[in-house]
Coordinates of C-alpha atoms in Angstrom, one line a residue:
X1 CA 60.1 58.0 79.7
X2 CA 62.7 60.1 81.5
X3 CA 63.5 59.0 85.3
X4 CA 62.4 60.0 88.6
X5 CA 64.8 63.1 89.6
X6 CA 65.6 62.6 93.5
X7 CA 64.7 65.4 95.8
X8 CA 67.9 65.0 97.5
X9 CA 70.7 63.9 94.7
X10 CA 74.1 63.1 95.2
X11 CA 75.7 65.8 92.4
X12 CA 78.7 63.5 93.0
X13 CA 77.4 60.0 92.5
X14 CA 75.8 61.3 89.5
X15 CA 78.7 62.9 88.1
X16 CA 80.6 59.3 88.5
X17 CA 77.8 57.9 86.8
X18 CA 79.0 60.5 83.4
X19 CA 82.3 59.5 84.1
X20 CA 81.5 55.5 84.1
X21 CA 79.4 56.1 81.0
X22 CA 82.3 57.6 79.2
X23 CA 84.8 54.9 79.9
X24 CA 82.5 52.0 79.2
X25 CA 81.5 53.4 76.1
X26 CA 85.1 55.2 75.2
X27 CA 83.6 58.5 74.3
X28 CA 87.0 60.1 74.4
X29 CA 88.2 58.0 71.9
X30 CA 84.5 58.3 69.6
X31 CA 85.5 62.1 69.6
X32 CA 88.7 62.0 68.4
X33 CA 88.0 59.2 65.8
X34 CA 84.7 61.1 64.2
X35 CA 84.9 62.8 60.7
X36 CA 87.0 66.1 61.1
X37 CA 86.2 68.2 58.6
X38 CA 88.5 71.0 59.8
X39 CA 91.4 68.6 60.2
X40 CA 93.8 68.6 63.2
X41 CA 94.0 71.2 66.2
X42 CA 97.2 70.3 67.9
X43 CA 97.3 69.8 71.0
X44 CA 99.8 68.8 74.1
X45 CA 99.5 69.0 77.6
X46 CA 101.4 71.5 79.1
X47 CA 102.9 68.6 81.8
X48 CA 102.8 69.2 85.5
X49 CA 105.2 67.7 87.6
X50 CA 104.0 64.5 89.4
X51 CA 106.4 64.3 92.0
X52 CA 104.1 66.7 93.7
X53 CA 100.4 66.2 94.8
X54 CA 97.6 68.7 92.6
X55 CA 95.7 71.3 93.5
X56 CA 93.2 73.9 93.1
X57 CA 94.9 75.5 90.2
X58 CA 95.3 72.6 88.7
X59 CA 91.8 71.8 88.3
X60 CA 91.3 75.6 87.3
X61 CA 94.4 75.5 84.4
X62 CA 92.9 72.5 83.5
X63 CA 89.3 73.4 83.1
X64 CA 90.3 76.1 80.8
X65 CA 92.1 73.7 78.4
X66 CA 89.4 71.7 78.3
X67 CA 87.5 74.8 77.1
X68 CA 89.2 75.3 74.5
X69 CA 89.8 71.8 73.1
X70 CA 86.4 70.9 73.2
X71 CA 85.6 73.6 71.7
X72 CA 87.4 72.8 68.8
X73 CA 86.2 69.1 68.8
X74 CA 82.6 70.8 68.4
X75 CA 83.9 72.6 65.7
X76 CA 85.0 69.7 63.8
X77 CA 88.2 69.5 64.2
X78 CA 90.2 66.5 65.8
X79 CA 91.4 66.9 68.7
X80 CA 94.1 63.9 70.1
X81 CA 94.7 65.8 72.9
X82 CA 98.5 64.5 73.8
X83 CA 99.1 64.0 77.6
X84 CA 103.0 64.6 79.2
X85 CA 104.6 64.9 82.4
X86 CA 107.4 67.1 83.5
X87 CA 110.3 65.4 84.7
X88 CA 112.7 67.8 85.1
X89 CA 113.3 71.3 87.0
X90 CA 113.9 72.2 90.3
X91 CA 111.3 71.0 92.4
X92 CA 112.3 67.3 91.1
X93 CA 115.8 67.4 92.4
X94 CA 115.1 69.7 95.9
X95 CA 112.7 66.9 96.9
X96 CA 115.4 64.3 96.5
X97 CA 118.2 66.8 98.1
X98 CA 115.8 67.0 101.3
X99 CA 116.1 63.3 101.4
X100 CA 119.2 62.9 101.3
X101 CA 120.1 65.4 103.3
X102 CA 122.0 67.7 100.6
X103 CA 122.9 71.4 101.1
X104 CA 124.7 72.5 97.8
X105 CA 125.6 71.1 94.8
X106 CA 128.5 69.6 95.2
X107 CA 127.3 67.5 97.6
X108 CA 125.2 66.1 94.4
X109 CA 128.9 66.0 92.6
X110 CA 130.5 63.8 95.2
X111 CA 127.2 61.4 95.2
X112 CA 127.1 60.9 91.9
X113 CA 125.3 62.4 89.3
X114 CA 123.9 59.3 87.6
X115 CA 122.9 57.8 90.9
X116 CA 121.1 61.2 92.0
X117 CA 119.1 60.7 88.2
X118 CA 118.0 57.8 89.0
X119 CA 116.5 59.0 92.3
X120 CA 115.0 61.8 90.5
X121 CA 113.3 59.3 87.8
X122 CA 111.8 57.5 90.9
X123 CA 110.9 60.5 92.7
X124 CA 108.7 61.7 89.7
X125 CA 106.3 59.5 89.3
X126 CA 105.2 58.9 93.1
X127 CA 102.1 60.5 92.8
X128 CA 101.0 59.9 89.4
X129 CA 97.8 58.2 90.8
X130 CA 96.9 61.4 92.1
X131 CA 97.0 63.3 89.0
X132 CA 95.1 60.7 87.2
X133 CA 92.6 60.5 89.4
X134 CA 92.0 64.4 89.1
X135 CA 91.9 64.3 85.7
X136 CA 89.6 61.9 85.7
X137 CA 87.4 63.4 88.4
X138 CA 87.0 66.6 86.5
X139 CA 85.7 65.2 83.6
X140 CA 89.1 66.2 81.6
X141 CA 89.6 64.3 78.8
X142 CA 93.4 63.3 78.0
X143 CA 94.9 60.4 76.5
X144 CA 97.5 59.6 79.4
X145 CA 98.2 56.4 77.8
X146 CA 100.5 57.3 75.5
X147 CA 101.7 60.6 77.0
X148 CA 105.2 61.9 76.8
X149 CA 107.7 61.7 79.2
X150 CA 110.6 64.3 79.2
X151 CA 113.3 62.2 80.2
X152 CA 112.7 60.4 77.8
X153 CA 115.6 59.8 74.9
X154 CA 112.5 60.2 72.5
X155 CA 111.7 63.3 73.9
X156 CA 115.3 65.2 74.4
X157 CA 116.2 64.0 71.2
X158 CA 113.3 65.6 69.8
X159 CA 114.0 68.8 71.2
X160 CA 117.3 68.8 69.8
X161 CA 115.6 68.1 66.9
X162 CA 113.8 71.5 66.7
X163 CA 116.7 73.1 68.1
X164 CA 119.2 71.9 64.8
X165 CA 115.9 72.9 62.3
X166 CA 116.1 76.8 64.0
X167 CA 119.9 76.6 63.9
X168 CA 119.9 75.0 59.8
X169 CA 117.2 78.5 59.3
X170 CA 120.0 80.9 60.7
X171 CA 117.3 81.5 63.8
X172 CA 119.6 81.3 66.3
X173 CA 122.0 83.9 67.2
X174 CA 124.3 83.6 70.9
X175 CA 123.8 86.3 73.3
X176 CA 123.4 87.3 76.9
X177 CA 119.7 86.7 78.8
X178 CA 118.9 88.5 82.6
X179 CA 117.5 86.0 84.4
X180 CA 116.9 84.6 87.8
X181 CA 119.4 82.5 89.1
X182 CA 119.8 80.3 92.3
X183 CA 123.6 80.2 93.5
X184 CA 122.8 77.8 95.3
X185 CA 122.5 75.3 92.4
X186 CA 124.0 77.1 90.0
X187 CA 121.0 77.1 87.7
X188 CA 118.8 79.5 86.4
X189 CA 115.1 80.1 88.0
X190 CA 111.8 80.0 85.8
X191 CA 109.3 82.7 87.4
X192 CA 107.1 79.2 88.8
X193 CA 110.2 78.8 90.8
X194 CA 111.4 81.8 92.3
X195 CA 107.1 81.9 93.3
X196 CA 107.3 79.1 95.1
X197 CA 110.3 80.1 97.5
X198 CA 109.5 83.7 97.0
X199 CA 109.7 85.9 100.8
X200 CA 110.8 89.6 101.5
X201 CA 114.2 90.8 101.9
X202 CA 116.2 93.5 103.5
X203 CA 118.4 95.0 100.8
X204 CA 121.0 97.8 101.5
X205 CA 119.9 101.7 100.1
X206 CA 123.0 103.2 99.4
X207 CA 124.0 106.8 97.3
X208 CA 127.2 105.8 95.1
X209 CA 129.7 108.6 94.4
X210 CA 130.5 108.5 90.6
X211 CA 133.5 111.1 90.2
X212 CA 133.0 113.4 87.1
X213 CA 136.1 115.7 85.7
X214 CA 135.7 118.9 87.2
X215 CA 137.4 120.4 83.8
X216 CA 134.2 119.3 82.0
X217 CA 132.0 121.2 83.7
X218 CA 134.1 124.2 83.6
X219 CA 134.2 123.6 80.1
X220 CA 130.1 123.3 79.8
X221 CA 130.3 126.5 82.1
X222 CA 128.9 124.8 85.4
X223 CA 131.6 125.7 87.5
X224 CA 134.1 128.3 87.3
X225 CA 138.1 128.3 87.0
X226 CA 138.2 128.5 91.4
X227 CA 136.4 125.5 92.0
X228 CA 138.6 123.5 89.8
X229 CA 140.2 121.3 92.6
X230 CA 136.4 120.5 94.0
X231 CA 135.4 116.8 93.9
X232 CA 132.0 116.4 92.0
X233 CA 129.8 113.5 91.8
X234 CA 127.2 112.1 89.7
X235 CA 125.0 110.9 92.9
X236 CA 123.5 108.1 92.1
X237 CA 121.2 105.5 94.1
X238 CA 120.7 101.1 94.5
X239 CA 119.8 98.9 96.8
X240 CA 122.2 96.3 94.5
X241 CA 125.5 97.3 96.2
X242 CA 127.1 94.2 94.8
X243 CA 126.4 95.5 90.9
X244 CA 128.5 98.5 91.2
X245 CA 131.9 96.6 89.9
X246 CA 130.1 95.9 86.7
X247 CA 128.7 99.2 86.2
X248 CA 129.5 100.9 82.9
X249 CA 127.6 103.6 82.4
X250 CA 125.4 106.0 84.0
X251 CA 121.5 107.0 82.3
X252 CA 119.7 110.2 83.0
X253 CA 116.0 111.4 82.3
X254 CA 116.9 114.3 78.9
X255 CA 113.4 115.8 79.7
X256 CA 113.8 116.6 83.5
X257 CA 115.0 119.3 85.6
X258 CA 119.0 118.8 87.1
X259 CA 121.3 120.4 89.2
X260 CA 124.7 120.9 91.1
X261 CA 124.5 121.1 94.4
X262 CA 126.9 122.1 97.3
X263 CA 126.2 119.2 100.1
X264 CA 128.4 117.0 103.1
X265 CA 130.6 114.9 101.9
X266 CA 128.4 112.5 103.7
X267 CA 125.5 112.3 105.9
X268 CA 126.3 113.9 109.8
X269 CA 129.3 115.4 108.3
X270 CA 128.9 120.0 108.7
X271 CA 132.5 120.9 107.6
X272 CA 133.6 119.4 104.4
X273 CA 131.7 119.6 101.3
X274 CA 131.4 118.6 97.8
X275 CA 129.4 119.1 94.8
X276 CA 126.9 116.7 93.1
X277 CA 124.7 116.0 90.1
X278 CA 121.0 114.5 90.5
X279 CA 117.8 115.4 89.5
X280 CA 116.3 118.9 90.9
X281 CA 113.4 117.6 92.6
X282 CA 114.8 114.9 94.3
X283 CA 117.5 117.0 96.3
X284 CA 114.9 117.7 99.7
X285 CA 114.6 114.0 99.4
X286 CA 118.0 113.2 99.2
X287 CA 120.0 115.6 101.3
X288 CA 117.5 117.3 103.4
X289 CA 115.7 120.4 103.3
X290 CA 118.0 123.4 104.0
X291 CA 121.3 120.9 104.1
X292 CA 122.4 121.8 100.2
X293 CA 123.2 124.7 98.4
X294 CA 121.9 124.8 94.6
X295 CA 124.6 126.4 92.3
X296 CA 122.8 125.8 88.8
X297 CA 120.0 124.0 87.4
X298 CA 120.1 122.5 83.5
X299 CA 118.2 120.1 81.3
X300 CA 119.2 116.6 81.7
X301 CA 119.8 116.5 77.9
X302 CA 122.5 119.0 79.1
X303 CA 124.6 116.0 81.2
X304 CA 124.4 113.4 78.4
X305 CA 128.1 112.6 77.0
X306 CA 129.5 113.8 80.5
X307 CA 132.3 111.0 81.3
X308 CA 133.0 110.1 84.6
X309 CA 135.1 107.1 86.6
X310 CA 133.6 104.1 87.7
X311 CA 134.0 103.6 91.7
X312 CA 135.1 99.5 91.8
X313 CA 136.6 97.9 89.2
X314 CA 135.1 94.6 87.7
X315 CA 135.8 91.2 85.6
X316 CA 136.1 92.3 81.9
X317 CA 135.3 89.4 79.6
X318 CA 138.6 89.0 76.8
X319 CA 138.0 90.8 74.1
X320 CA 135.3 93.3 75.5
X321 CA 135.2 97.0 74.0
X322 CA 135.0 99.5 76.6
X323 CA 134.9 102.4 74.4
X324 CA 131.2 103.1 75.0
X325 CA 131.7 102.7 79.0
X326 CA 131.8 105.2 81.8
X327 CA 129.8 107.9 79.8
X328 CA 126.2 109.5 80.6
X329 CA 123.3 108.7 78.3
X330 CA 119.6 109.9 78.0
X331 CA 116.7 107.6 78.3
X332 CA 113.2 108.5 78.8
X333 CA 113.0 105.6 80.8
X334 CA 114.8 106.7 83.9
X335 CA 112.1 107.9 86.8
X336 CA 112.7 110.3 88.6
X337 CA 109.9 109.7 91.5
X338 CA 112.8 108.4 94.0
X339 CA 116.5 107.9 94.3
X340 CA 118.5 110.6 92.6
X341 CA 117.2 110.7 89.0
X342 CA 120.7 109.1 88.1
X343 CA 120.7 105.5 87.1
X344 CA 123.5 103.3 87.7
X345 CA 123.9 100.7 84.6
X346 CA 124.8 97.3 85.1
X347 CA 123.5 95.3 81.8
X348 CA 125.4 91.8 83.2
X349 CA 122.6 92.0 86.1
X350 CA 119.0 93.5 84.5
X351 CA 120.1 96.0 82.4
X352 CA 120.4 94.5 79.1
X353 CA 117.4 96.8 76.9
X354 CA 119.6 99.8 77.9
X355 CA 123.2 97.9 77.4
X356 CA 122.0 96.9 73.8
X357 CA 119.9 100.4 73.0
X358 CA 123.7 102.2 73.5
X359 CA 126.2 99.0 72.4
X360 CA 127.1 99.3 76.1
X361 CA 130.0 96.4 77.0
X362 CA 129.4 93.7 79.7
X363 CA 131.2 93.6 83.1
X364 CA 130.6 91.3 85.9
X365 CA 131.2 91.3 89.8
X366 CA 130.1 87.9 91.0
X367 CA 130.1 84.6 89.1
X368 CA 127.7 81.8 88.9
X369 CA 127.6 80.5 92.5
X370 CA 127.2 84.6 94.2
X371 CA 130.5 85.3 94.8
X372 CA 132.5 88.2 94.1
X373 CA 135.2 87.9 91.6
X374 CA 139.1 88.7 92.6
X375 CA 139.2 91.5 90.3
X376 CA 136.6 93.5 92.2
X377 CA 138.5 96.4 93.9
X378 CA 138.6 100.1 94.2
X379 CA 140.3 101.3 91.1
X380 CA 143.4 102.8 93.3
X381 CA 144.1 99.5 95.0
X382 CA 147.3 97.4 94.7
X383 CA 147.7 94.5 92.6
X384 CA 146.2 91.4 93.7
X385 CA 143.2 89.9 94.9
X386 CA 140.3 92.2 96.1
X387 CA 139.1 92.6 100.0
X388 CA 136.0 90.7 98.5
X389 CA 137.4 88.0 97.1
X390 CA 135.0 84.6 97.6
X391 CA 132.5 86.3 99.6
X392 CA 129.1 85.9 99.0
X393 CA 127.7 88.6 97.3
X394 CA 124.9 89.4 100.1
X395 CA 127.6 89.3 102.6
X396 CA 129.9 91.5 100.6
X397 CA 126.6 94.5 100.4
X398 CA 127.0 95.0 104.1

């Protein structure tokens, strides 16, 4: 006999019905204790944070795994399914900063750092009711009982754990990593967290003036013997002003069309002239139309080995080789769809698949907490501390 079906049911009093039935009769537990012919499928809860309340994409994520998982259950294999929360990261300790009232981190230093741990180990946990509830609500089976905790000695020791078996396998190697970073903290950013503070920006577009010796273009027959005492520029473009001090090489497109061109010294300017590289097709864009004079066009392959002097000098690291620095290389990658076609390299801030391809050495302009190092000058200046010195390196751009 099956039961009367209402004509108005309550989808969710039905559904807590399921969920009753499961707990009274530990079904989660029936599937994971069954015969499992296929053995173990692995698996642990990627942990969310539970300082925070969930949403919508939490029950999405989640519905996913639970494909998956039960899935493999069906299958006949068993399936634990190992809870965890995340007790660490950013969004932990800026909750407890807003609390307290804390702008920058040494205002964590003078507090203490044990004491602000221990507000953080509080501050996780505050809505852990939440989360259950969710994951119960959804029908998503997870043993939360014995879930792990990454603050946990168990846990951290674990990971060191794995991190002496890749190190005892000669799997580990030291080297540098782009990243995002928040001065601010001094830490670096996962993608979740530069999302979730994410907004638009006004960044500077500026046209650096790399100087090239004229005697190597005479040489390569670009220029002749009267236009020796001509400044000429590899005419670049960024909207990274502050990168400039740890450029160390310049990267052109070998398959397009460039040029030298007669222009202003700088934009307004009718009188004084001087002569710059970039890419052909970029020059209307760049200088105007009918504000340059084209002297001679050549393959870009043409400008590769071309050495040239950076414009601001930056921190070099002890020991750093700076034989492969200040020279033009050619890399399909360069576009040549805006700017000038001529690509200003800076592997300590992005760069690093171009710094590596060429063996390219590694300078740096601002430290950890944004601002510009001492050494960051133009290359003529006197000894001593640069104009930038301290300054915060969106402050030094304008």
């Amino acid at each position: 006999m099956f039961r009367d079906v209402e004509k108005t049911p309550s989808f969710s009093s039905l559904e807590q019905t399921v969920i009753a039935f499961w707990k009274a009769h530990h079904i989660f537990q029936k599937s994971v204790d069954k015969p499992a012919p296929q053995g173990n499928f692995v698996f642990y809860e990627g942990p969310p944070t539970a300082n925070g309340k969930p949403g919508v994409h939490h029950v999405i994520s989640r519905a996913y795994k639970d494909l998956f998982v039960r899935y493999k259950t069906m299958q006949g294999h068993r399936v634990v399914r190992k809870g965890g929360w995340d007790t660490h990261g950013l969004p932990v300790e800026l909750e407890v900063e807003k609390r307290l009232g804390f702008t920058k981190k040494s205002d964590i230093e003078a507090f203490g750092i044990a004491k602000f741990n221990e507000l953080c180990k509080a501050s996780v946990f505050e809505r852990i009711q939440d989360w259950q509830a969710m994951t119960e609500r959804i029908g998503y089976w997870l043993d939360l009982e014995n879930a792990y905790v990454t603050y946990e000695n168990t846990y951290i020791e674990s990971c060191w754990w794995l991190m002496k078996s890749l190190w005892d396998r000669d799997l580990l190697f030291e080297d540098y990593r782009a990243t995002w970073h928040c001065p601010r903290n001094n830490t670096s950013l996962s993608d979740h967290e530069v999302a979730q503070g994410y907004r638009d920006a006004e960044d500077p577009s500026v046209y650096p003036k790399f100087p090239v010796k004229t005697r190597q273009l005479i040489e390569r027959g670009w220029l002749d013997e009267v236009h020796s005492q001509r400044s000429v520029y590899l005419l670049a473009w960024t909207t990274t002003p502050w990168t400039l001090a740890a450029n160390v090489a310049i990267a052109i497109n070998p398959r397009a069309i460039y040029g030298l061109f007669e222009a202003p010294t700088q934009h307004g300017e009718e009188t004084q002239k001087d002569f710059y590289l970039l890419a052909q097709d970029l020059a209307d864009q760049v200088f105007g139309e009918g504000n340059y004079r084209t002297l001679k066009t050549f393959s870009g392959e043409s400008l590769v080995g071309l050495d040239y002097a950076p414009i601001l000098q930056g921190r070099v690291p002890d020991g750093e080789d700076l034989t492969n620095a200040f020279r033009v290389w050619g890399d399909d990658s360069v576009m040549i769809d805006e700017g000038t076609g001529v690509l200003h390299i800076a592997p300590a801030y992005g760069d690093l698949d171009l710094g590596r391809k060429y063996q390219l050495p590694m300078l740096f302009s601002v430290d950890l907490l944004g601002q510009v190092y001492p050494e960051v000058k133009l290359l003529a200046a006197s000894a001593g501390d640069g104009p930038y010195t301290g300054k915060f390196f969106k402050d030094a751009d304008r």
